[in-house]
Every structure is written in C-alpha cells, then in structure tokens.
Amino acid sequence: MIIITQDLDGVLRPVGNFLQFAIISIIISWKIILEIYEDIADRTVARITNFVIFLLHQISKTI
C-alpha cells in the first residue's frame, strides 16, 4: 500500500515505490475519464432512442 504524505512545502509525495504510485494514479484518472464518457454515451443513446420514437410516431401519423 502506498502512503501519500504532504511535505512542509505543501507538495504531496508518495512514500514507497514511485512506479506503483504512478500506475495507481493512471488507473484512477482512467476510471474518471471512462465515467465521463459513459455518461455522455448514455445521453447520446437516449437522444437517438427518443429521435427514433419520434420518427416512428410521425410515420404512424401519416399512415
């Protein structure tokens, strides 16, 4: 386990293996990016679904 300490100058520094700290940082940021894109994708799918329903409704009106 990595412990992050704050030095007297306010800089956050990992105590332990720096490579391990870097890998965990990348994984955390990657998860945040994926969550943001997942949210955008969900909204896009919802818009496409609403548009298809709207089109079907318009087609059924004209028939």
PDB file of N, CA and C in Angstrom:
ATOM      1  N   MET A   1       0.851  -1.191   0.000  1.00  0.00           N
ATOM      2  CA  MET A   1       0.000   0.000   0.000  1.00  0.00           C
ATOM      3  C   MET A   1       0.884   1.237   0.000  1.00  0.00           C
ATOM      4  N   ILE A   2       0.458   2.217  -0.745  1.00  0.00           N
ATOM      5  CA  ILE A   2       1.224   3.457  -0.842  1.00  0.00           C
ATOM      6  C   ILE A   2       0.619   4.489   0.096  1.00  0.00           C
ATOM      7  N   ILE A   3       1.468   5.175   0.825  1.00  0.00           N
ATOM      8  CA  ILE A   3       1.010   6.253   1.696  1.00  0.00           C
ATOM      9  C   ILE A   3       1.476   7.557   1.068  1.00  0.00           C
ATOM     10  N   ILE A   4       0.544   8.485   0.899  1.00  0.00           N
ATOM     11  CA  ILE A   4       0.904   9.791   0.344  1.00  0.00           C
ATOM     12  C   ILE A   4       1.034  10.763   1.503  1.00  0.00           C
ATOM     13  N   THR A   5       2.176  11.429   1.585  1.00  0.00           N
ATOM     14  CA  THR A   5       2.392  12.402   2.654  1.00  0.00           C
ATOM     15  C   THR A   5       2.479  13.795   2.073  1.00  0.00           C
ATOM     16  N   GLN A   6       2.171  14.778   2.891  1.00  0.00           N
ATOM     17  CA  GLN A   6       2.297  16.168   2.480  1.00  0.00           C
ATOM     18  C   GLN A   6       3.520  16.755   3.154  1.00  0.00           C
ATOM     19  N   ASP A   7       4.460  17.223   2.348  1.00  0.00           N
ATOM     20  CA  ASP A   7       5.675  17.817   2.891  1.00  0.00           C
ATOM     21  C   ASP A   7       5.369  19.181   3.504  1.00  0.00           C
ATOM     22  N   LEU A   8       6.376  19.745   4.144  1.00  0.00           N
ATOM     23  CA  LEU A   8       6.202  21.053   4.775  1.00  0.00           C
ATOM     24  C   LEU A   8       5.890  22.143   3.748  1.00  0.00           C
ATOM     25  N   ASP A   9       6.396  21.969   2.510  1.00  0.00           N
ATOM     26  CA  ASP A   9       6.123  22.976   1.480  1.00  0.00           C
ATOM     27  C   ASP A   9       4.770  22.754   0.806  1.00  0.00           C
ATOM     28  N   GLY A  10       4.002  21.757   1.268  1.00  0.00           N
ATOM     29  CA  GLY A  10       2.655  21.541   0.747  1.00  0.00           C
ATOM     30  C   GLY A  10       2.591  20.617  -0.449  1.00  0.00           C
ATOM     31  N   VAL A  11       3.727  20.045  -0.848  1.00  0.00           N
ATOM     32  CA  VAL A  11       3.743  19.164  -2.010  1.00  0.00           C
ATOM     33  C   VAL A  11       3.390  17.740  -1.566  1.00  0.00           C
ATOM     34  N   LEU A  12       2.483  17.112  -2.294  1.00  0.00           N
ATOM     35  CA  LEU A  12       2.116  15.726  -1.997  1.00  0.00           C
ATOM     36  C   LEU A  12       3.153  14.797  -2.608  1.00  0.00           C
ATOM     37  N   ARG A  13       3.710  13.891  -1.791  1.00  0.00           N
ATOM     38  CA  ARG A  13       4.719  12.964  -2.294  1.00  0.00           C
ATOM     39  C   ARG A  13       4.389  11.557  -1.823  1.00  0.00           C
ATOM     40  N   PRO A  14       4.575  10.585  -2.714  1.00  0.00           N
ATOM     41  CA  PRO A  14       4.327   9.200  -2.313  1.00  0.00           C
ATOM     42  C   PRO A  14       5.474   8.660  -1.462  1.00  0.00           C
ATOM     43  N   VAL A  15       5.115   7.859  -0.496  1.00  0.00           N
ATOM     44  CA  VAL A  15       6.123   7.156   0.293  1.00  0.00           C
ATOM     45  C   VAL A  15       6.078   5.710  -0.188  1.00  0.00           C
ATOM     46  N   GLY A  16       7.150   5.223  -0.745  1.00  0.00           N
ATOM     47  CA  GLY A  16       7.162   3.869  -1.285  1.00  0.00           C
ATOM     48  C   GLY A  16       7.577   3.892  -2.742  1.00  0.00           C
ATOM     49  N   ASN A  17       7.127   2.896  -3.457  1.00  0.00           N
ATOM     50  CA  ASN A  17       7.512   2.724  -4.849  1.00  0.00           C
ATOM     51  C   ASN A  17       6.814   3.751  -5.736  1.00  0.00           C
ATOM     52  N   PHE A  18       7.605   4.589  -6.416  1.00  0.00           N
ATOM     53  CA  PHE A  18       7.019   5.633  -7.253  1.00  0.00           C
ATOM     54  C   PHE A  18       6.286   5.046  -8.446  1.00  0.00           C
ATOM     55  N   LEU A  19       6.810   3.967  -9.020  1.00  0.00           N
ATOM     56  CA  LEU A  19       6.165   3.342 -10.168  1.00  0.00           C
ATOM     57  C   LEU A  19       4.768   2.865  -9.805  1.00  0.00           C
ATOM     58  N   GLN A  20       4.660   2.262  -8.621  1.00  0.00           N
ATOM     59  CA  GLN A  20       3.359   1.800  -8.133  1.00  0.00           C
ATOM     60  C   GLN A  20       2.407   2.986  -7.997  1.00  0.00           C
ATOM     61  N   PHE A  21       2.892   4.093  -7.462  1.00  0.00           N
ATOM     62  CA  PHE A  21       2.084   5.297  -7.302  1.00  0.00           C
ATOM     63  C   PHE A  21       1.618   5.809  -8.666  1.00  0.00           C
ATOM     64  N   ALA A  22       2.527   5.797  -9.645  1.00  0.00           N
ATOM     65  CA  ALA A  22       2.190   6.282 -10.978  1.00  0.00           C
ATOM     66  C   ALA A  22       1.114   5.404 -11.617  1.00  0.00           C
ATOM     67  N   ILE A  23       1.245   4.098 -11.472  1.00  0.00           N
ATOM     68  CA  ILE A  23       0.271   3.172 -12.052  1.00  0.00           C
ATOM     69  C   ILE A  23      -1.107   3.392 -11.430  1.00  0.00           C
ATOM     70  N   ILE A  24      -1.159   3.531 -10.105  1.00  0.00           N
ATOM     71  CA  ILE A  24      -2.442   3.759  -9.437  1.00  0.00           C
ATOM     72  C   ILE A  24      -3.047   5.092  -9.879  1.00  0.00           C
ATOM     73  N   SER A  25      -2.226   6.116 -10.028  1.00  0.00           N
ATOM     74  CA  SER A  25      -2.719   7.415 -10.492  1.00  0.00           C
ATOM     75  C   SER A  25      -3.322   7.312 -11.879  1.00  0.00           C
ATOM     76  N   ILE A  26      -2.643   6.584 -12.778  1.00  0.00           N
ATOM     77  CA  ILE A  26      -3.147   6.404 -14.138  1.00  0.00           C
ATOM     78  C   ILE A  26      -4.470   5.648 -14.116  1.00  0.00           C
ATOM     79  N   ILE A  27      -4.566   4.598 -13.301  1.00  0.00           N
ATOM     80  CA  ILE A  27      -5.796   3.810 -13.218  1.00  0.00           C
ATOM     81  C   ILE A  27      -6.954   4.679 -12.714  1.00  0.00           C
ATOM     82  N   ILE A  28      -6.707   5.486 -11.686  1.00  0.00           N
ATOM     83  CA  ILE A  28      -7.761   6.343 -11.134  1.00  0.00           C
ATOM     84  C   ILE A  28      -8.220   7.359 -12.177  1.00  0.00           C
ATOM     85  N   SER A  29      -7.286   8.014 -12.852  1.00  0.00           N
ATOM     86  CA  SER A  29      -7.671   9.011 -13.853  1.00  0.00           C
ATOM     87  C   SER A  29      -8.386   8.350 -15.027  1.00  0.00           C
ATOM     88  N   TRP A  30      -7.969   7.143 -15.409  1.00  0.00           N
ATOM     89  CA  TRP A  30      -8.614   6.405 -16.492  1.00  0.00           C
ATOM     90  C   TRP A  30     -10.053   6.084 -16.128  1.00  0.00           C
ATOM     91  N   LYS A  31     -10.298   5.674 -14.865  1.00  0.00           N
ATOM     92  CA  LYS A  31     -11.664   5.376 -14.423  1.00  0.00           C
ATOM     93  C   LYS A  31     -12.536   6.624 -14.469  1.00  0.00           C
ATOM     94  N   ILE A  32     -11.975   7.770 -14.076  1.00  0.00           N
ATOM     95  CA  ILE A  32     -12.733   9.029 -14.103  1.00  0.00           C
ATOM     96  C   ILE A  32     -13.094   9.374 -15.543  1.00  0.00           C
ATOM     97  N   ILE A  33     -12.126   9.248 -16.471  1.00  0.00           N
ATOM     98  CA  ILE A  33     -12.381   9.534 -17.881  1.00  0.00           C
ATOM     99  C   ILE A  33     -13.467   8.609 -18.423  1.00  0.00           C
ATOM    100  N   LEU A  34     -13.387   7.312 -18.090  1.00  0.00           N
ATOM    101  CA  LEU A  34     -14.392   6.364 -18.558  1.00  0.00           C
ATOM    102  C   LEU A  34     -15.777   6.712 -18.034  1.00  0.00           C
ATOM    103  N   GLU A  35     -15.874   7.139 -16.774  1.00  0.00           N
ATOM    104  CA  GLU A  35     -17.176   7.516 -16.220  1.00  0.00           C
ATOM    105  C   GLU A  35     -17.756   8.702 -16.957  1.00  0.00           C
ATOM    106  N   ILE A  36     -16.917   9.683 -17.286  1.00  0.00           N
ATOM    107  CA  ILE A  36     -17.393  10.861 -18.016  1.00  0.00           C
ATOM    108  C   ILE A  36     -17.911  10.444 -19.388  1.00  0.00           C
ATOM    109  N   TYR A  37     -17.119   9.606 -20.112  1.00  0.00           N
ATOM    110  CA  TYR A  37     -17.540   9.176 -21.436  1.00  0.00           C
ATOM    111  C   TYR A  37     -18.779   8.298 -21.370  1.00  0.00           C
ATOM    112  N   GLU A  38     -18.901   7.482 -20.307  1.00  0.00           N
ATOM    113  CA  GLU A  38     -20.073   6.629 -20.139  1.00  0.00           C
ATOM    114  C   GLU A  38     -21.321   7.490 -19.998  1.00  0.00           C
ATOM    115  N   ASP A  39     -21.217   8.571 -19.233  1.00  0.00           N
ATOM    116  CA  ASP A  39     -22.336   9.491 -19.044  1.00  0.00           C
ATOM    117  C   ASP A  39     -22.739  10.117 -20.372  1.00  0.00           C
ATOM    118  N   ILE A  40     -21.732  10.561 -21.156  1.00  0.00           N
ATOM    119  CA  ILE A  40     -22.007  11.163 -22.462  1.00  0.00           C
ATOM    120  C   ILE A  40     -22.656  10.131 -23.390  1.00  0.00           C
ATOM    121  N   ALA A  41     -22.148   8.896 -23.375  1.00  0.00           N
ATOM    122  CA  ALA A  41     -22.686   7.843 -24.235  1.00  0.00           C
ATOM    123  C   ALA A  41     -24.127   7.515 -23.859  1.00  0.00           C
ATOM    124  N   ASP A  42     -24.424   7.457 -22.558  1.00  0.00           N
ATOM    125  CA  ASP A  42     -25.793   7.188 -22.116  1.00  0.00           C
ATOM    126  C   ASP A  42     -26.744   8.253 -22.632  1.00  0.00           C
ATOM    127  N   ARG A  43     -26.336   9.509 -22.537  1.00  0.00           N
ATOM    128  CA  ARG A  43     -27.200  10.603 -23.014  1.00  0.00           C
ATOM    129  C   ARG A  43     -27.373  10.536 -24.524  1.00  0.00           C
ATOM    130  N   THR A  44     -26.308  10.170 -25.252  1.00  0.00           N
ATOM    131  CA  THR A  44     -26.403  10.073 -26.708  1.00  0.00           C
ATOM    132  C   THR A  44     -27.368   8.964 -27.109  1.00  0.00           C
ATOM    133  N   VAL A  45     -27.269   7.810 -26.446  1.00  0.00           N
ATOM    134  CA  VAL A  45     -28.184   6.701 -26.731  1.00  0.00           C
ATOM    135  C   VAL A  45     -29.619   7.120 -26.443  1.00  0.00           C
ATOM    136  N   ALA A  46     -29.836   7.849 -25.357  1.00  0.00           N
ATOM    137  CA  ALA A  46     -31.178   8.314 -25.016  1.00  0.00           C
ATOM    138  C   ALA A  46     -31.717   9.257 -26.093  1.00  0.00           C
ATOM    139  N   ARG A  47     -30.873  10.143 -26.601  1.00  0.00           N
ATOM    140  CA  ARG A  47     -31.303  11.077 -27.658  1.00  0.00           C
ATOM    141  C   ARG A  47     -31.654  10.327 -28.929  1.00  0.00           C
ATOM    142  N   ILE A  48     -30.812   9.355 -29.304  1.00  0.00           N
ATOM    143  CA  ILE A  48     -31.071   8.579 -30.520  1.00  0.00           C
ATOM    144  C   ILE A  48     -32.373   7.806 -30.369  1.00  0.00           C
ATOM    145  N   THR A  49     -32.584   7.203 -29.204  1.00  0.00           N
ATOM    146  CA  THR A  49     -33.810   6.446 -28.954  1.00  0.00           C
ATOM    147  C   THR A  49     -35.028   7.361 -29.040  1.00  0.00           C
ATOM    148  N   ASN A  50     -34.954   8.534 -28.431  1.00  0.00           N
ATOM    149  CA  ASN A  50     -36.068   9.489 -28.493  1.00  0.00           C
ATOM    150  C   ASN A  50     -36.342   9.922 -29.927  1.00  0.00           C
ATOM    151  N   PHE A  51     -35.285  10.127 -30.713  1.00  0.00           N
ATOM    152  CA  PHE A  51     -35.447  10.540 -32.104  1.00  0.00           C
ATOM    153  C   PHE A  51     -36.120   9.441 -32.920  1.00  0.00           C
ATOM    154  N   VAL A  52     -35.710   8.181 -32.689  1.00  0.00           N
ATOM    155  CA  VAL A  52     -36.318   7.053 -33.413  1.00  0.00           C
ATOM    156  C   VAL A  52     -37.794   6.934 -33.043  1.00  0.00           C
ATOM    157  N   ILE A  53     -38.104   7.083 -31.759  1.00  0.00           N
ATOM    158  CA  ILE A  53     -39.510   7.024 -31.333  1.00  0.00           C
ATOM    159  C   ILE A  53     -40.300   8.160 -31.983  1.00  0.00           C
ATOM    160  N   PHE A  54     -39.710   9.344 -32.031  1.00  0.00           N
ATOM    161  CA  PHE A  54     -40.355  10.491 -32.669  1.00  0.00           C
ATOM    162  C   PHE A  54     -40.623  10.205 -34.150  1.00  0.00           C
ATOM    163  N   LEU A  55     -39.623   9.648 -34.859  1.00  0.00           N
ATOM    164  CA  LEU A  55     -39.797   9.329 -36.272  1.00  0.00           C
ATOM    165  C   LEU A  55     -40.905   8.300 -36.477  1.00  0.00           C
ATOM    166  N   LEU A  56     -40.899   7.253 -35.649  1.00  0.00           N
ATOM    167  CA  LEU A  56     -41.941   6.230 -35.751  1.00  0.00           C
ATOM    168  C   LEU A  56     -43.319   6.834 -35.501  1.00  0.00           C
ATOM    169  N   HIS A  57     -43.403   7.751 -34.568  1.00  0.00           N
ATOM    170  CA  HIS A  57     -44.665   8.421 -34.259  1.00  0.00           C
ATOM    171  C   HIS A  57     -45.133   9.246 -35.458  1.00  0.00           C
ATOM    172  N   GLN A  58     -44.201   9.963 -36.086  1.00  0.00           N
ATOM    173  CA  GLN A  58     -44.542  10.771 -37.263  1.00  0.00           C
ATOM    174  C   GLN A  58     -44.997   9.886 -38.421  1.00  0.00           C
ATOM    175  N   ILE A  59     -44.306   8.763 -38.610  1.00  0.00           N
ATOM    176  CA  ILE A  59     -44.666   7.837 -39.695  1.00  0.00           C
ATOM    177  C   ILE A  59     -46.050   7.251 -39.443  1.00  0.00           C
ATOM    178  N   SER A  60     -46.332   6.892 -38.197  1.00  0.00           N
ATOM    179  CA  SER A  60     -47.636   6.299 -37.885  1.00  0.00           C
ATOM    180  C   SER A  60     -48.757   7.320 -38.038  1.00  0.00           C
ATOM    181  N   LYS A  61     -48.464   8.601 -37.874  1.00  0.00           N
ATOM    182  CA  LYS A  61     -49.472   9.649 -38.080  1.00  0.00           C
ATOM    183  C   LYS A  61     -49.849   9.753 -39.551  1.00  0.00           C
ATOM    184  N   THR A  62     -48.852   9.659 -40.424  1.00  0.00           N
ATOM    185  CA  THR A  62     -49.104   9.868 -41.857  1.00  0.00           C
ATOM    186  C   THR A  62     -49.803   8.673 -42.501  1.00  0.00           C
ATOM    187  N   ILE A  63     -49.663   7.490 -41.900  1.00  0.00           N
ATOM    188  CA  ILE A  63     -50.277   6.286 -42.481  1.00  0.00           C
ATOM    189  C   ILE A  63     -51.762   6.289 -42.188  1.00  0.00           C
TER     190      ILE A  63
END
